Short mmCIF file of N, CA and C in Angstrom, two decimals:
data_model
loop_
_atom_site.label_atom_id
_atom_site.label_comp_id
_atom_site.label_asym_id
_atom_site.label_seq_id
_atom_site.Cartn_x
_atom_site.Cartn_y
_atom_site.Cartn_z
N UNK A 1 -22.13 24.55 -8.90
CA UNK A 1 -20.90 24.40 -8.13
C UNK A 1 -20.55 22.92 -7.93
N UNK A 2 -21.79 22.22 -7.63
CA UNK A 2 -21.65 20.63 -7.37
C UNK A 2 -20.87 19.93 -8.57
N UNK A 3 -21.42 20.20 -9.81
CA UNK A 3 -21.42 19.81 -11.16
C UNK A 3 -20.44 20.31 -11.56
N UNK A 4 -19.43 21.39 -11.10
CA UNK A 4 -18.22 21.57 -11.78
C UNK A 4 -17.11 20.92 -10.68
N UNK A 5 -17.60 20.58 -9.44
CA UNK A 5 -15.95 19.77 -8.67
C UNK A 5 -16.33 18.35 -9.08
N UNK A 6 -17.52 18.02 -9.17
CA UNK A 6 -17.86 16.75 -10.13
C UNK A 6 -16.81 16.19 -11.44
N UNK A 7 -17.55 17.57 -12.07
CA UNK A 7 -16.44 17.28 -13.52
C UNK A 7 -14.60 17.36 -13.28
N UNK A 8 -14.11 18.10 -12.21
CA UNK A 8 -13.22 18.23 -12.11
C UNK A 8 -12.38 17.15 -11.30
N UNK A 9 -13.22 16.38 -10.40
CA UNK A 9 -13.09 14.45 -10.00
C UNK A 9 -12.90 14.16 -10.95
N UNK A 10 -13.70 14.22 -12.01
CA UNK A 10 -13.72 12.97 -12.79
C UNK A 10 -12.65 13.06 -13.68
N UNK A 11 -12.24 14.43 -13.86
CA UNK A 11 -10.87 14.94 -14.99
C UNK A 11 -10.19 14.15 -14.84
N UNK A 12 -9.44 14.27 -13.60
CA UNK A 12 -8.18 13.80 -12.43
C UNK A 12 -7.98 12.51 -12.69
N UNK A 13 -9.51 11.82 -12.22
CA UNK A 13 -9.44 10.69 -12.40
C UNK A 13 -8.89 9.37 -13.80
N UNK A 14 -9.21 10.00 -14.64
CA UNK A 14 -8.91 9.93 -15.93
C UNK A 14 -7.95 10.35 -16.16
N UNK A 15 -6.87 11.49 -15.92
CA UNK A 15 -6.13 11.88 -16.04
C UNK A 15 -4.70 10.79 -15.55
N UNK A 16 -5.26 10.15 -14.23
CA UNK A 16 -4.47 9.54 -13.21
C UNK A 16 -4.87 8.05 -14.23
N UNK A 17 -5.56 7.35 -14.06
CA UNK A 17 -5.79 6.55 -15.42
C UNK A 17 -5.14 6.01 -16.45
N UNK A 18 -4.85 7.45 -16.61
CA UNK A 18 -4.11 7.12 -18.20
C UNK A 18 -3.00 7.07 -17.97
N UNK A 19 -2.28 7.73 -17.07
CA UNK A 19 -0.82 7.72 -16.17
C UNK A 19 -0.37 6.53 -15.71
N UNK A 20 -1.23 5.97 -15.28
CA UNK A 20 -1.21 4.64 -14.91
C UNK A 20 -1.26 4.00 -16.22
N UNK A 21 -2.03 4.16 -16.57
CA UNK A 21 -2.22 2.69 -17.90
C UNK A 21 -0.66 3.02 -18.92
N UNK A 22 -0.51 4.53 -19.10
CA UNK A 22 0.99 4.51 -19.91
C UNK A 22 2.48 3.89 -19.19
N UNK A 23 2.15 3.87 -17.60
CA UNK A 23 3.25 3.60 -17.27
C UNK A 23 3.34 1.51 -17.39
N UNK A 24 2.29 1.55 -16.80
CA UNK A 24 2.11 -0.32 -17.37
C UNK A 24 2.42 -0.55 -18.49
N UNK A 25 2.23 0.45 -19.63
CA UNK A 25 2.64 0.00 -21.51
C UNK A 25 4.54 0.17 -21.31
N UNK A 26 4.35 0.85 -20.75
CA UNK A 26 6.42 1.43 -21.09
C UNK A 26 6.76 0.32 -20.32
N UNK A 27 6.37 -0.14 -18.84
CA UNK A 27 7.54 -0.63 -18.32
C UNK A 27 7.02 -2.49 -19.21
N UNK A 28 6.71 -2.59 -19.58
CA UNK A 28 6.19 -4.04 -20.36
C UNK A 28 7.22 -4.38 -21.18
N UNK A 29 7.66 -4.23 -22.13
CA UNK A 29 8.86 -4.33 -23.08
C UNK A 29 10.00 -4.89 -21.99
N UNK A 30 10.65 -3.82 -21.07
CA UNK A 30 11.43 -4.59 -20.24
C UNK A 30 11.05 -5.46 -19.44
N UNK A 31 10.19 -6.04 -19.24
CA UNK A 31 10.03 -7.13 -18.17
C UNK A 31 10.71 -8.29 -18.65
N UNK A 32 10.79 -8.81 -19.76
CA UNK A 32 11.03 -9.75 -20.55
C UNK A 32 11.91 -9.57 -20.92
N UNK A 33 13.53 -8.57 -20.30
CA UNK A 33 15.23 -8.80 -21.19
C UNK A 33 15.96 -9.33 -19.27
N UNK A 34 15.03 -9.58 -18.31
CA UNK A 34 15.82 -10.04 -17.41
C UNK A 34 16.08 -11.33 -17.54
N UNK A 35 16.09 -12.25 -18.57
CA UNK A 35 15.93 -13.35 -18.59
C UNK A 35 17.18 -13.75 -19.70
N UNK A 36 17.52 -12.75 -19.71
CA UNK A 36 18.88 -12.78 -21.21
C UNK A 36 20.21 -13.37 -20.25
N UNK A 37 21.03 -12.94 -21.61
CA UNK A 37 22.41 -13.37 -21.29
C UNK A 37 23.08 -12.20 -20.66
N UNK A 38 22.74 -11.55 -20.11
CA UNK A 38 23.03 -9.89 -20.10
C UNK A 38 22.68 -9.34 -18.79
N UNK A 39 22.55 -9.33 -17.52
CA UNK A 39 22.21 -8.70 -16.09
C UNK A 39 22.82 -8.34 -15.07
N UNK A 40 22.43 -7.67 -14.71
CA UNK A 40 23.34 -6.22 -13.46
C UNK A 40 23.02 -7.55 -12.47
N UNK A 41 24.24 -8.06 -11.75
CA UNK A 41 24.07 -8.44 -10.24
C UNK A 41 23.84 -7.93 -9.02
N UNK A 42 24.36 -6.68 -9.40
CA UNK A 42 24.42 -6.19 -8.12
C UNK A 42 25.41 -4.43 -8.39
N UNK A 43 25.17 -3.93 -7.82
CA UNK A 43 25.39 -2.47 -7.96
C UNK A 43 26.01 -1.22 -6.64
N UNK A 44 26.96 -0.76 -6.74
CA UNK A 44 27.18 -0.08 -5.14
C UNK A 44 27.60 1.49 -5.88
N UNK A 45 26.83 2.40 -5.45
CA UNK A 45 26.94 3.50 -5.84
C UNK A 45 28.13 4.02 -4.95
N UNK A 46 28.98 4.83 -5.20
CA UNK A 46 30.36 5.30 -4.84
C UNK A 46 29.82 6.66 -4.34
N UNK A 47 29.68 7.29 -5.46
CA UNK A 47 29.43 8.89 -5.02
C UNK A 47 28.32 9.60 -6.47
N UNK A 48 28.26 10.76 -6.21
CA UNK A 48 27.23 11.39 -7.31
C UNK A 48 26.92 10.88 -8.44
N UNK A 49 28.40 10.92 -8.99
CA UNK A 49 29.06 10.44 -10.23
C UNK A 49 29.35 8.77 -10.65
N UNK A 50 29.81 7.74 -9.69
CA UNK A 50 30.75 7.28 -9.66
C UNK A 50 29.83 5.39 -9.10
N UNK A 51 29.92 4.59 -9.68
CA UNK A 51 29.41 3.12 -9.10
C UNK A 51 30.52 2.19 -9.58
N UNK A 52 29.89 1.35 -8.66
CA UNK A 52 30.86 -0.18 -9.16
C UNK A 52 29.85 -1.16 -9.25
N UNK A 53 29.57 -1.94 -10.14
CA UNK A 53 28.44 -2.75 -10.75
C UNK A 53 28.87 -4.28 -11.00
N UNK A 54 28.38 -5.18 -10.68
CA UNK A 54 28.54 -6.82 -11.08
C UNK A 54 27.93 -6.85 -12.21
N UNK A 55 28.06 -7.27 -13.57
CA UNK A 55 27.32 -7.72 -15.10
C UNK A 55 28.04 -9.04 -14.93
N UNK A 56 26.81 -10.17 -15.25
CA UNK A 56 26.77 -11.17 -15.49
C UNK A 56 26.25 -11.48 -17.00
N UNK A 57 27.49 -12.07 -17.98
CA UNK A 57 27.45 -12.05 -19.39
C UNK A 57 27.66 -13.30 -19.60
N UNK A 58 26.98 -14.13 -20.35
CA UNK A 58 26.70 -15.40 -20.40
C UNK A 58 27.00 -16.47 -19.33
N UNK A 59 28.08 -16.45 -19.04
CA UNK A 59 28.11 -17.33 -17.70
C UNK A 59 29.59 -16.98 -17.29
N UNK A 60 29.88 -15.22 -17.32
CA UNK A 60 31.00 -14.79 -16.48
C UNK A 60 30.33 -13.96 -15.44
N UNK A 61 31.11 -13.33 -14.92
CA UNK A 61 30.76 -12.15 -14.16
C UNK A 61 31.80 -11.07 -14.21
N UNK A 62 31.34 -9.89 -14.64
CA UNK A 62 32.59 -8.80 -14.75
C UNK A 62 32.04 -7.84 -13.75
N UNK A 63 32.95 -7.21 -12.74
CA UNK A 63 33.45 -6.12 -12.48
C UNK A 63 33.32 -4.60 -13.06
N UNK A 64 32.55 -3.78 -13.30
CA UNK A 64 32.56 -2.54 -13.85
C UNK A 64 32.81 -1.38 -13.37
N UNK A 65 33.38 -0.26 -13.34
CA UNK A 65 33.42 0.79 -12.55
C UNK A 65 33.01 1.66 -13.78
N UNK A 66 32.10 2.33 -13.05
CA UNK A 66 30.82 2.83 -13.89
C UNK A 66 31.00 4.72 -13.67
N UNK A 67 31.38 5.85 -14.28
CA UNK A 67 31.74 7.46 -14.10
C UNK A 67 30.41 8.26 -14.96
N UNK A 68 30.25 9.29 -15.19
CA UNK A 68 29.65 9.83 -15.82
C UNK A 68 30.20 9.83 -17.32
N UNK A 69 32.20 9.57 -17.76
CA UNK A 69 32.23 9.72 -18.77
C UNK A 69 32.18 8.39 -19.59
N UNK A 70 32.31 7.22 -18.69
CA UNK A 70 32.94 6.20 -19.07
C UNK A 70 32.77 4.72 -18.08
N UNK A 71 32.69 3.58 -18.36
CA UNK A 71 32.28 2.32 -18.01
C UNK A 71 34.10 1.87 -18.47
N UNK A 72 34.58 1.49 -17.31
CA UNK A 72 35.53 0.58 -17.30
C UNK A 72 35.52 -0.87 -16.69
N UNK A 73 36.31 -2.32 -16.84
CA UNK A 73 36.47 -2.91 -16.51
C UNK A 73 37.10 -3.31 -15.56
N UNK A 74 36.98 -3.16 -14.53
CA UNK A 74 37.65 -3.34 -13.25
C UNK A 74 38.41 -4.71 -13.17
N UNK A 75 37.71 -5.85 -13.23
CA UNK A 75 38.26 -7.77 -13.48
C UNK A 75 36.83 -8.18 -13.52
N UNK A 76 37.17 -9.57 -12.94
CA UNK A 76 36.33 -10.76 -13.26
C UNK A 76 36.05 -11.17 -11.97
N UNK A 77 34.70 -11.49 -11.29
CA UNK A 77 34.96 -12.35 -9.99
C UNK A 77 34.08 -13.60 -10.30
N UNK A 78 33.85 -14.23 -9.42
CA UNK A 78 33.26 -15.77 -9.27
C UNK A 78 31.47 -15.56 -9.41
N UNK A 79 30.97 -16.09 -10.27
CA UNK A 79 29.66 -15.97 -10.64
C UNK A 79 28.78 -16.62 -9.13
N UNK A 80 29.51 -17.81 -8.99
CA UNK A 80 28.31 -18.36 -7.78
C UNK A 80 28.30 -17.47 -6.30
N UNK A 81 29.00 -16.49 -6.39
CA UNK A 81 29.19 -15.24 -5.03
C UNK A 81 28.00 -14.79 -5.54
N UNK A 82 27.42 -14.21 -6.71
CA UNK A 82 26.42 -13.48 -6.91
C UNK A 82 25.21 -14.14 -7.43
N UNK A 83 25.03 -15.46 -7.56
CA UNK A 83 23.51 -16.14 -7.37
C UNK A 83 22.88 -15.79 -6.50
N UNK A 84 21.84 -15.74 -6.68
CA UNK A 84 20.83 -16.00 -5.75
C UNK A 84 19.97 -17.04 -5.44
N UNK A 85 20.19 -17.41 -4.53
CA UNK A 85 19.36 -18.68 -3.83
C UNK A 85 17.76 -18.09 -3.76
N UNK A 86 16.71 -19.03 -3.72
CA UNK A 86 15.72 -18.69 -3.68
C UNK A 86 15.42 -19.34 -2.43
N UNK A 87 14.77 -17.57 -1.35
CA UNK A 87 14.52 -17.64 -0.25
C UNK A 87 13.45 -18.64 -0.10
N UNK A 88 13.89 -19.01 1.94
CA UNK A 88 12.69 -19.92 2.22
C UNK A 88 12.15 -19.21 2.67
N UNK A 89 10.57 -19.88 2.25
CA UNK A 89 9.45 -19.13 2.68
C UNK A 89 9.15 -19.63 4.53
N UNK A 90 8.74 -18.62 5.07
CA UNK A 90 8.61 -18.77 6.41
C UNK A 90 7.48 -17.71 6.91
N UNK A 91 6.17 -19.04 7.33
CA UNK A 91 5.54 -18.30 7.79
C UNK A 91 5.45 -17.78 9.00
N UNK A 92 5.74 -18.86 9.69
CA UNK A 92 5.83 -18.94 11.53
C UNK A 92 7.57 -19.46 11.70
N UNK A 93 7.93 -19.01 13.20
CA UNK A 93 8.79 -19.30 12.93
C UNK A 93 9.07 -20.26 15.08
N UNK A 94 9.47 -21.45 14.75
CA UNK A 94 9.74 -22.25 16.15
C UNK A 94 10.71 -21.17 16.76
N UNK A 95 10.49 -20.71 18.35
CA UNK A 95 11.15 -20.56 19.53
C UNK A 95 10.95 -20.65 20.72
N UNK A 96 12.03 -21.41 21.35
CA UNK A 96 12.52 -22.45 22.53
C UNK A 96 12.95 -21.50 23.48
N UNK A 97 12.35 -20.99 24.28
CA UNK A 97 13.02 -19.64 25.38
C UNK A 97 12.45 -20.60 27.24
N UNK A 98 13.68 -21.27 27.53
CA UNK A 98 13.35 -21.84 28.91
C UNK A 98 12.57 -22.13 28.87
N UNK A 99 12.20 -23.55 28.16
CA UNK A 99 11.48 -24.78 27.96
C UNK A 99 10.26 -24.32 27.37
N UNK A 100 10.18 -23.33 27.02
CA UNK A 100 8.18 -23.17 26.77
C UNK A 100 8.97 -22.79 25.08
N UNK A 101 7.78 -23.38 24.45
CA UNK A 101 7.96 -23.26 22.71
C UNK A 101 6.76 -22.28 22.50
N UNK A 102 6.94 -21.29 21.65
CA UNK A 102 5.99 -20.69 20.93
C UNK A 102 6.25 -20.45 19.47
N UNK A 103 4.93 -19.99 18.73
CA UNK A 103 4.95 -19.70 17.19
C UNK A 103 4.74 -18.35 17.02
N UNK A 104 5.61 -17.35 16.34
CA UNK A 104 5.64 -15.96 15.98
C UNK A 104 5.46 -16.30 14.45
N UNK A 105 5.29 -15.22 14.03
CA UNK A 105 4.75 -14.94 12.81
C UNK A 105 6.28 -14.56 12.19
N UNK A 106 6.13 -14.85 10.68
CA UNK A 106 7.32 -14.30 9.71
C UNK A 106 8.05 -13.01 10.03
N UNK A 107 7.27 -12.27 9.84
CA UNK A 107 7.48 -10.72 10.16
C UNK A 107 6.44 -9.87 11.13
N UNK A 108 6.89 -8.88 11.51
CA UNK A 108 6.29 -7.94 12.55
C UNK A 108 4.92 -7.48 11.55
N UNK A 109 3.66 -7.35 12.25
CA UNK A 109 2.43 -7.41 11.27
C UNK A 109 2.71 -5.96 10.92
N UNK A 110 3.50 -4.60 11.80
CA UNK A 110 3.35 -3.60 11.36
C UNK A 110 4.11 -3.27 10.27
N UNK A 111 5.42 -4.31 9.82
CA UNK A 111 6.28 -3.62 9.32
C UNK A 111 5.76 -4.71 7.29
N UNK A 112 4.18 -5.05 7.65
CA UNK A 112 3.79 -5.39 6.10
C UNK A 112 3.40 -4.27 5.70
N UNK A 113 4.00 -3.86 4.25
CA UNK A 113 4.19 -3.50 3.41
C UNK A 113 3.40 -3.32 2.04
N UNK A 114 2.75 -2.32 1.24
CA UNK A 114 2.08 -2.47 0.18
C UNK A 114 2.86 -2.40 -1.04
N UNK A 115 2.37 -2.31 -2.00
CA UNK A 115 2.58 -2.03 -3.38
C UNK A 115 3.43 -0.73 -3.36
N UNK A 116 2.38 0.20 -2.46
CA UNK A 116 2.48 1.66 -2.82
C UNK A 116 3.39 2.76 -1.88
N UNK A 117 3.79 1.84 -1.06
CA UNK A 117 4.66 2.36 0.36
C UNK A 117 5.69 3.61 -0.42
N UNK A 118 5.70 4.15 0.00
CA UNK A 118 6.96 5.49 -0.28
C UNK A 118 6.37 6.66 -1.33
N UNK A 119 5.18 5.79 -2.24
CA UNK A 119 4.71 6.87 -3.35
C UNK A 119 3.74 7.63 -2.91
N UNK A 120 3.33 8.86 -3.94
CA UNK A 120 2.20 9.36 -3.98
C UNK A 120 0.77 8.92 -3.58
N UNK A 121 0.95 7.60 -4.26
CA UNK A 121 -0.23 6.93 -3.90
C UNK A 121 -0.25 6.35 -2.55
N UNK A 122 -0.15 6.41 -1.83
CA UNK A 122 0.07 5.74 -0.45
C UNK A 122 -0.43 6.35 0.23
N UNK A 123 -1.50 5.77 1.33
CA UNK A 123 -1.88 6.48 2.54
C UNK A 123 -0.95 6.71 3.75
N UNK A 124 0.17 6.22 3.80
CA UNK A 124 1.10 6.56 4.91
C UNK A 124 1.68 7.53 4.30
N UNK A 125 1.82 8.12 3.21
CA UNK A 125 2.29 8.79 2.51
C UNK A 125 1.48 10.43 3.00
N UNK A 126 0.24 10.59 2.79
CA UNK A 126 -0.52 11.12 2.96
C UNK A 126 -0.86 11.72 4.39
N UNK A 127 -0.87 10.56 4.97
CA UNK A 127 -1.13 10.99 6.40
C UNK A 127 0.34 11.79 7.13
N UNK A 128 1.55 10.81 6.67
CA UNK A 128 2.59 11.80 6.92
C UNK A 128 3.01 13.20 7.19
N UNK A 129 2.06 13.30 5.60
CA UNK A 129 2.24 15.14 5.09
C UNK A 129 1.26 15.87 6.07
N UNK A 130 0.03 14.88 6.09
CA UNK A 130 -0.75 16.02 7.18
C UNK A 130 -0.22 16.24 8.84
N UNK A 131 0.22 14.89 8.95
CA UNK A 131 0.94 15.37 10.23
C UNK A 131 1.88 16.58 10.45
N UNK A 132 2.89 16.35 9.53
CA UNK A 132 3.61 17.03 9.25
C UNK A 132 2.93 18.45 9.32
N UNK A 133 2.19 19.26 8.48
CA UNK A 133 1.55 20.33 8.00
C UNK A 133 0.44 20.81 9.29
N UNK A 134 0.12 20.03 10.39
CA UNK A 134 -0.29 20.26 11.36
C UNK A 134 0.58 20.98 12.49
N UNK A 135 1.86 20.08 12.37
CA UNK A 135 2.55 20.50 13.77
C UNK A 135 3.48 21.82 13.00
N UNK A 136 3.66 22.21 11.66
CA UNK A 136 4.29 23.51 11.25
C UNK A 136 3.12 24.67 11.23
N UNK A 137 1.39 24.09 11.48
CA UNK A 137 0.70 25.51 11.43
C UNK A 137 0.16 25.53 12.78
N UNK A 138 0.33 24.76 13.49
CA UNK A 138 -0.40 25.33 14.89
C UNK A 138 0.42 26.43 15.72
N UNK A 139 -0.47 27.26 16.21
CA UNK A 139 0.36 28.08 17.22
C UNK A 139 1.07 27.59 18.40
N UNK A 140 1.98 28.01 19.09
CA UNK A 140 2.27 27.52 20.41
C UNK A 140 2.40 28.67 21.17
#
């Protein structure tokens, strides 16, 4: 009994593995076309069907309105609206509240963030569901 949930760990594991290792091969190829003449600025989904998209093409910026049948050109707007500045880093941050100064931290320590936040793989993920699955089977 030991020796077959054994083997059946170790399936999974391997199984999960290789899932992983195929998804690192696929997404590899694209890592390396964000650097073209060619990139989405920015994107606002409308409805089911329906977006409006910034493409930045050599050094314009077009307008797209994007349907299920068809990509039209909406115009042209100003490229430096859609740069991006590269944020400052901030670890601590100075505040002056009726003469006394203190140092807070960048962000709230609870609201750091992993890799894996929202997926499968995630322990907040996990614990969620059991909460969840607790308070729908207990009696009251």
């Amino acid at each position: 009994m030991i020796s077959l949930t054994l083997r059946v760990i170790l399936s999974l594991l391997v199984v999960l593995m290789l899932m992983w290792l195929l998804a690192k091969a696929v997404r590899r190829p694209y890592a390396g076309r964000r650097d073209g003449t060619l990139a989405v600025l920015n994107r606002q989904q409308l409805s089911r069907g329906s977006a409006v998209a910034v493409v930045r093409v050599a050094d314009r910026a077009l307008v797209l309105g994007i349907t299920e049948q068809q990509v039209s050109l909406l115009g042209e707007t100003d490229i430096e609206a859609f740069e991006s500045e590269p944020e400052e880093h901030r670890d601590h941050m100075e505040v002056e509240a009726g003469g006394l100064s203190a140092t807070l931290p960048g962000r709230h320590p609870g609201s750091l963030g992993g890799r894996l936040d929202g997926s499968l793989l995630s322990p907040k993920t996990w614990t969620s569901t059991l909460e969840f699955l607790r308070d729908r089977t207990t009696r009251r």
